[in-house]
CSV table of C-alpha atoms in Angstrom, one decimal:
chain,number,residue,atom,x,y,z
A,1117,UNK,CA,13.6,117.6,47.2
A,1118,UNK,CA,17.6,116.4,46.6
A,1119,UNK,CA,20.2,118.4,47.2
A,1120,UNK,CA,22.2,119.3,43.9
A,1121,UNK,CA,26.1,120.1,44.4
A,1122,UNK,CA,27.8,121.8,41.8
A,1123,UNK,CA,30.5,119.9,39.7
A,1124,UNK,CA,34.1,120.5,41.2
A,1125,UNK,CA,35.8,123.1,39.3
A,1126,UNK,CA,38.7,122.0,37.5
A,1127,UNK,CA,40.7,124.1,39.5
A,1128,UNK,CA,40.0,122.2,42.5
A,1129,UNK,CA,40.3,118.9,40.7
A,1130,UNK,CA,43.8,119.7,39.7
A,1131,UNK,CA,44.5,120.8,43.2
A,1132,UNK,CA,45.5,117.1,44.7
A,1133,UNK,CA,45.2,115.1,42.0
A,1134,UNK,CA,45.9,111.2,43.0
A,1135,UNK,CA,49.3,110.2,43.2
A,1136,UNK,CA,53.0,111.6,43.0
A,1137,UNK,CA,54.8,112.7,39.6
A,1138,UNK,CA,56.7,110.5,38.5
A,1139,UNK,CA,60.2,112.2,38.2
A,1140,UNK,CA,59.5,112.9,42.0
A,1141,UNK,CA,59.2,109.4,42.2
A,1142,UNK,CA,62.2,108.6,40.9
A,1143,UNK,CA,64.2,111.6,42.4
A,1144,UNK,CA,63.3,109.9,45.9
A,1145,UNK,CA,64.6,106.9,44.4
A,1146,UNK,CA,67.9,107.4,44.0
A,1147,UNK,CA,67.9,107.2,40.3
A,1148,UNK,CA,68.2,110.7,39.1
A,1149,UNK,CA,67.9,114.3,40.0
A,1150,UNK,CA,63.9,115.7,38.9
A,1151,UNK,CA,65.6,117.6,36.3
A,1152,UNK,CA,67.5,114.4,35.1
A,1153,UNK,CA,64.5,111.9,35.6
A,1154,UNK,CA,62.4,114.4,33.1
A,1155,UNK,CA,65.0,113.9,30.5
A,1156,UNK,CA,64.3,109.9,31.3
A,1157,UNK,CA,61.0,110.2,30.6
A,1158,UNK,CA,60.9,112.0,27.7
A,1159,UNK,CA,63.6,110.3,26.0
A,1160,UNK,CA,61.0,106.8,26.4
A,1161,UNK,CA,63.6,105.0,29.3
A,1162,UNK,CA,60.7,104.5,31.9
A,1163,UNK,CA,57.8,102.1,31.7
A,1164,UNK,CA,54.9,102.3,34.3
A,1165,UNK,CA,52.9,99.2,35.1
A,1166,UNK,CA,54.5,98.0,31.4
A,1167,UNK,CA,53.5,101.3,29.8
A,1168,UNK,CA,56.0,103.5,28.4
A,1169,UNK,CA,55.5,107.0,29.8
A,1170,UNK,CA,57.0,110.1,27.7
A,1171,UNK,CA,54.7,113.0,29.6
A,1172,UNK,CA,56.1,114.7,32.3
A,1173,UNK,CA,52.3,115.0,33.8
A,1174,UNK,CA,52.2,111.3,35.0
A,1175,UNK,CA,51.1,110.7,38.5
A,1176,UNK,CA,51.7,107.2,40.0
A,1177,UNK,CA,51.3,105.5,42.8
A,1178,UNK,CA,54.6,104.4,44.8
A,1179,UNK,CA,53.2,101.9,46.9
A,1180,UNK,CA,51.9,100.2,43.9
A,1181,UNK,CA,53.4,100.9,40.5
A,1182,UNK,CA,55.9,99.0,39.0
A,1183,UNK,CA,58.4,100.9,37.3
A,1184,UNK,CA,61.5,100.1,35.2
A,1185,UNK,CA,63.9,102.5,34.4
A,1186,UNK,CA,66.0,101.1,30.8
A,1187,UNK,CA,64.2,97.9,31.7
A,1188,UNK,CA,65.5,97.1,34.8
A,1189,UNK,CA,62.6,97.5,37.8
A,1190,UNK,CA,63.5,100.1,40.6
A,1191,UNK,CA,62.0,99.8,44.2
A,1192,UNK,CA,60.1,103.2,44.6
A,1193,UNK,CA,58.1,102.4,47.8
A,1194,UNK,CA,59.6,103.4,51.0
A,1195,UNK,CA,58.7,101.0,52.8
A,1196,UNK,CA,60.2,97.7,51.3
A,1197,UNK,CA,63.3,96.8,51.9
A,1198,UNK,CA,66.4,94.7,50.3
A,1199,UNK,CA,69.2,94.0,53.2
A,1200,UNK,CA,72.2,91.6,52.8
A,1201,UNK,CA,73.5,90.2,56.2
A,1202,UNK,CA,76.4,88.5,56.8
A,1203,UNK,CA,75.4,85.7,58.6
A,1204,UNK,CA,78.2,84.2,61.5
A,1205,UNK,CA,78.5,80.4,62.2
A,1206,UNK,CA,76.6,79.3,65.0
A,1207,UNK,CA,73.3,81.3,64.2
A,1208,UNK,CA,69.7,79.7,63.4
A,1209,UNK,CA,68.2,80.5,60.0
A,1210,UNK,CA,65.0,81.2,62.5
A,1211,UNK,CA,63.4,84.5,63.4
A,1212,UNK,CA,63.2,83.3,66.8
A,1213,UNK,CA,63.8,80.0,69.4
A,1214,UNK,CA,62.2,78.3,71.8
A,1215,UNK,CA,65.3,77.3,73.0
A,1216,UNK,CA,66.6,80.4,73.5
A,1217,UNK,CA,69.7,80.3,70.9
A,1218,UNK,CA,70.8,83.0,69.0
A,1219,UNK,CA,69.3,83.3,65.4
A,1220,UNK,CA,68.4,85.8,62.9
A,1221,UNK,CA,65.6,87.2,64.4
A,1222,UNK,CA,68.1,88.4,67.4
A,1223,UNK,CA,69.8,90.8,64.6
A,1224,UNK,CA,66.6,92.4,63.5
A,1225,UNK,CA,64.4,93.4,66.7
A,1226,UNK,CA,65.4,97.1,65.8
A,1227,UNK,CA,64.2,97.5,62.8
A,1228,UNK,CA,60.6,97.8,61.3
A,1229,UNK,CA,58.8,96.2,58.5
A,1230,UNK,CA,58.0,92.5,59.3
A,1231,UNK,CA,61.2,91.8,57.7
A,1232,UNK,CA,62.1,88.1,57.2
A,1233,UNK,CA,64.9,86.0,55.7
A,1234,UNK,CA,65.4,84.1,52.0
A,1235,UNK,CA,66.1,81.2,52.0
A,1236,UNK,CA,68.1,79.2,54.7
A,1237,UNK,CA,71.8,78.4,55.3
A,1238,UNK,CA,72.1,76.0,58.1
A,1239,UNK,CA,73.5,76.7,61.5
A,1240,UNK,CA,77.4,75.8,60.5
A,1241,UNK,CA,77.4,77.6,57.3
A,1242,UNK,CA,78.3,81.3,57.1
A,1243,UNK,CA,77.9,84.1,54.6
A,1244,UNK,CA,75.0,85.8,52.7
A,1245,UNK,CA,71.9,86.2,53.7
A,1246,UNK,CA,69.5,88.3,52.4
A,1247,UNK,CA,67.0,90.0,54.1
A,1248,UNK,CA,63.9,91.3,53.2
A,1249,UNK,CA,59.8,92.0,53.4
A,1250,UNK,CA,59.3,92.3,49.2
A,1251,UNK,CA,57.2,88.8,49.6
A,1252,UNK,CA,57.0,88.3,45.7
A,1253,UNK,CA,60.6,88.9,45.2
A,1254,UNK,CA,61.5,86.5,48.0
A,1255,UNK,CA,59.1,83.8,46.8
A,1256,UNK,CA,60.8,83.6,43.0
A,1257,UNK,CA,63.9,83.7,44.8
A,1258,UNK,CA,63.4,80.5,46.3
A,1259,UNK,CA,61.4,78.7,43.9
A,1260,UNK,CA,63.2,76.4,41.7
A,1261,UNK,CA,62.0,77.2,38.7
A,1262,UNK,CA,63.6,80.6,38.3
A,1263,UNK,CA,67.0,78.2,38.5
A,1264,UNK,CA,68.4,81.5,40.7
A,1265,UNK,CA,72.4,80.9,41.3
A,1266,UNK,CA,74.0,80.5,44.2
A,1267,UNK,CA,77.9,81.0,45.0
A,1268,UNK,CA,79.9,79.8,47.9
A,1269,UNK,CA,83.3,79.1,48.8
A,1270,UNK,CA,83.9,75.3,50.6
A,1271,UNK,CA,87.1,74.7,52.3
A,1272,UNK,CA,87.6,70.4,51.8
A,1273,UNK,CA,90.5,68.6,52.3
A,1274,UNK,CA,92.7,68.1,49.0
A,1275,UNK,CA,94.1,67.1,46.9
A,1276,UNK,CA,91.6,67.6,44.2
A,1277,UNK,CA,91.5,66.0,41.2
A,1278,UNK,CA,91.4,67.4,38.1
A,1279,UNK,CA,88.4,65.8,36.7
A,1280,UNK,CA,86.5,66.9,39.9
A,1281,UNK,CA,85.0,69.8,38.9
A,1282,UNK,CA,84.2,67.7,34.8
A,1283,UNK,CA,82.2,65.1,37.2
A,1284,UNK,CA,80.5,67.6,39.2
A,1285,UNK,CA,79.9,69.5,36.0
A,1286,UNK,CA,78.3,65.7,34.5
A,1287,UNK,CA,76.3,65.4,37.6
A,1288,UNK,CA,76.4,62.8,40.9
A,1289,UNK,CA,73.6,61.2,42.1
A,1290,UNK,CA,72.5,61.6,46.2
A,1291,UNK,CA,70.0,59.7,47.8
A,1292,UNK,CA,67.4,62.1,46.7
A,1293,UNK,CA,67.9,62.4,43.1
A,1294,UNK,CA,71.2,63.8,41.0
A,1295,UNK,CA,72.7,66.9,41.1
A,1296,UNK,CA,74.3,69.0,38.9
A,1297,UNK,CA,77.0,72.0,39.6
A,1298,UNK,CA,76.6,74.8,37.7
A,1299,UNK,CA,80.5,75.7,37.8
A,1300,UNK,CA,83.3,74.4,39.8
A,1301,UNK,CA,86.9,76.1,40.2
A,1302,UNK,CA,89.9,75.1,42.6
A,1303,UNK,CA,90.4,78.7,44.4
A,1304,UNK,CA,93.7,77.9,46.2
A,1305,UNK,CA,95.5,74.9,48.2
A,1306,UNK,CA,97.7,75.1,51.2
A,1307,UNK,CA,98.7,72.1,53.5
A,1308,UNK,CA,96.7,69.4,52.5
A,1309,UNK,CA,93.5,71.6,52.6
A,1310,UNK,CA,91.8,73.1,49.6
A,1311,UNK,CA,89.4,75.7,48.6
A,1312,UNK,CA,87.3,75.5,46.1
A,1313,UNK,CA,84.3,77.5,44.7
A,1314,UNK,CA,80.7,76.2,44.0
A,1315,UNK,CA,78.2,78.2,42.3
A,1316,UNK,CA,74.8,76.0,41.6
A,1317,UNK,CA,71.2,77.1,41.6
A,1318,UNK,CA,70.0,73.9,43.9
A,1319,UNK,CA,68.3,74.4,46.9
A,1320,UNK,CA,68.1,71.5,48.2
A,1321,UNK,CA,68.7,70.8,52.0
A,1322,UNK,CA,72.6,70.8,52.5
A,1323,UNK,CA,73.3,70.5,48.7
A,1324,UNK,CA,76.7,72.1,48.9
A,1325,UNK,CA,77.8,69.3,51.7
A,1326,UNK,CA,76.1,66.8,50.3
A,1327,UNK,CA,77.8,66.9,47.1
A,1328,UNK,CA,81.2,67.5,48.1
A,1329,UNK,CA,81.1,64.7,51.1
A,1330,UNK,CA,79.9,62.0,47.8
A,1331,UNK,CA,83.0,62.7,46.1
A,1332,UNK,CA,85.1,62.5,48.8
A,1333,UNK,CA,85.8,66.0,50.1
A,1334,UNK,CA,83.8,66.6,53.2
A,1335,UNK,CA,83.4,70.5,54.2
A,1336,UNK,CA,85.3,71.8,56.9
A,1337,UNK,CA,83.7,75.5,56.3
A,1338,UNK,CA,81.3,77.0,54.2
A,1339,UNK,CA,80.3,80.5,53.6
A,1340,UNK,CA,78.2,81.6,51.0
A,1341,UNK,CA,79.5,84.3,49.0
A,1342,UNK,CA,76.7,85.3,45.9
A,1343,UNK,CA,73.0,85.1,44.7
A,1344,UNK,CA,73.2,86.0,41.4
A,1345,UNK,CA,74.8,89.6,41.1
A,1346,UNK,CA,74.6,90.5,45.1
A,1347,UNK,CA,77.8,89.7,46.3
A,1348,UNK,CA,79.5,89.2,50.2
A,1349,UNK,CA,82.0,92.2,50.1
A,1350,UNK,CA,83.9,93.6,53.5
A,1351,UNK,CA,81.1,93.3,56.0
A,1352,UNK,CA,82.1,91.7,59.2
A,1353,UNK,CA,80.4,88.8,60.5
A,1354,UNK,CA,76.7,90.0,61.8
A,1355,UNK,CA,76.9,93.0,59.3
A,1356,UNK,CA,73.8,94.2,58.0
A,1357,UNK,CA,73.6,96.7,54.4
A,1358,UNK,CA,71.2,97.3,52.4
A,1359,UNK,CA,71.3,96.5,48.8
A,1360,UNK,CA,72.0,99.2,46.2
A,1361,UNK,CA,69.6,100.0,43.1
A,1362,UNK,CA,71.6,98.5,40.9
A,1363,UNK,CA,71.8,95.1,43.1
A,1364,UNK,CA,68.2,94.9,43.7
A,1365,UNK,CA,67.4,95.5,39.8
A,1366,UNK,CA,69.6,92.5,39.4
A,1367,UNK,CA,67.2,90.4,41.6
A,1368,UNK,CA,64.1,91.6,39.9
A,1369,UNK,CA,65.9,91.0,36.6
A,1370,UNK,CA,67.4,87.1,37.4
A,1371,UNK,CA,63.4,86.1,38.6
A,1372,UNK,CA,61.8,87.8,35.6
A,1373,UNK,CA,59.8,90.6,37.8
């Protein structure tokens, strides 16, 4: 004869129901206080897996709901993380060498996560790099099609002409196909050297170089400043932040996630 269990009583049901409220969520998010995130949801500003959530009952998984907060997406699971380093000359785009030279791996062994790098910026150039284990996010980033754009300061020798950045604008044609600059702007010049800002959404192998050497103004240094909103700021060489809400919304935003 089968044993028969009586139903859980509501009670009990209620007692650890799945998931976390949402304005808890949210409060452990950094966006607002609980008291401020239930005015949020009431007011209709938070969609939940593309739902827009008005009860202050809603339960939701933070390791798997996607939430946007006035459309743009917050990060609410712990355990993913957004960094910016400021990558030195002289360091591999590699998390580790068989040859023993420093690269980016060397400036990650303490932290956890299986965290990896976006993107590449060869050994000589310098700047932003960002950091990250949010594999979806990282894979839009580099894909082409998202057209996400880059900013970097090139110091060349001058003069430069003041068509150049017209031309660049047009596009020039490498070996592998043309290229067009998204903007171009003369940043300062001083003894016979110039600097000059690139911002393009290539990613092509050397691009930046490549481009500049064709019309006649090979790089002597070149540091990335920007990808899309997330900009360089005071951090010293081999400087590691993490990226605010607002900058990591900004990501989500430019790769349509």
């Amino acid at each position: 004869m089968s044993e028969h269990r009586a139903p859980a009583s509501s009670s009990a049901a209620d007692a650890q129901p799945e998931g976390i409220r949402l304005q808890k969520v949210l409060s452990r998010a950094g966006v607002a206080s609980r008291r401020a995130a239930e005015g949020m949801i009431t007011e209709g500003r938070i969609e939940v897996d593309g739902e827009v959530v008005t009860e202050l009952g809603r339960r939701v998984d933070p390791e798997n709901s996607v939430i946007h907060v006035d459309g743009t997406r917050v990060v609410v699971n712990e355990d993913v993380q957004h960094l910016l380093l400021n990558k030195p000359k002289g360091i591999l785009c590699s998390m580790s060498d068989d040859q023993g030279r420093p690269c980016i791996g060397d400036y990650l062994r303490e932290r956890d996560g299986k965290l990896f790098h976006v993107g590449r910026l060869d050994v000589d150039t310098e700047g932003l790099l960002l950091i990250t284990n949010d594999g979806e996010l990282a894979h839009r980033l580099m894909h082409p099609s998202y057209q996400v754009l880059k900013t970097y300061l090139a110091e060349v020798p001058g003069p430069i002409a003041k068509d150049l950045g017209k031309r660049l604008r047009a596009g020039v044609t490498l070996d592998d196909g043309p290229v067009k600059l998204d903007k171009f702007r003369l940043v300062d010049v001083n003894e016979g050297r110039a600097l000059v800002e690139v911002v393009l959404h290539e990613g092509r192998k050397h691009v930046v170089r490549r481009v500049l050497e064709h019309v006649g103004h090979p790089v002597k240094r070149l540091v990335r400043t920007a990808i899309d909103e997330v900009r360089l700021g005071n951090e010293r060489p081999g400087a590691i932040r993490k990226l605010d809400r607002k900058e990591v919304g900004a990501l989500y935003r430019a790769v349509g996630m």
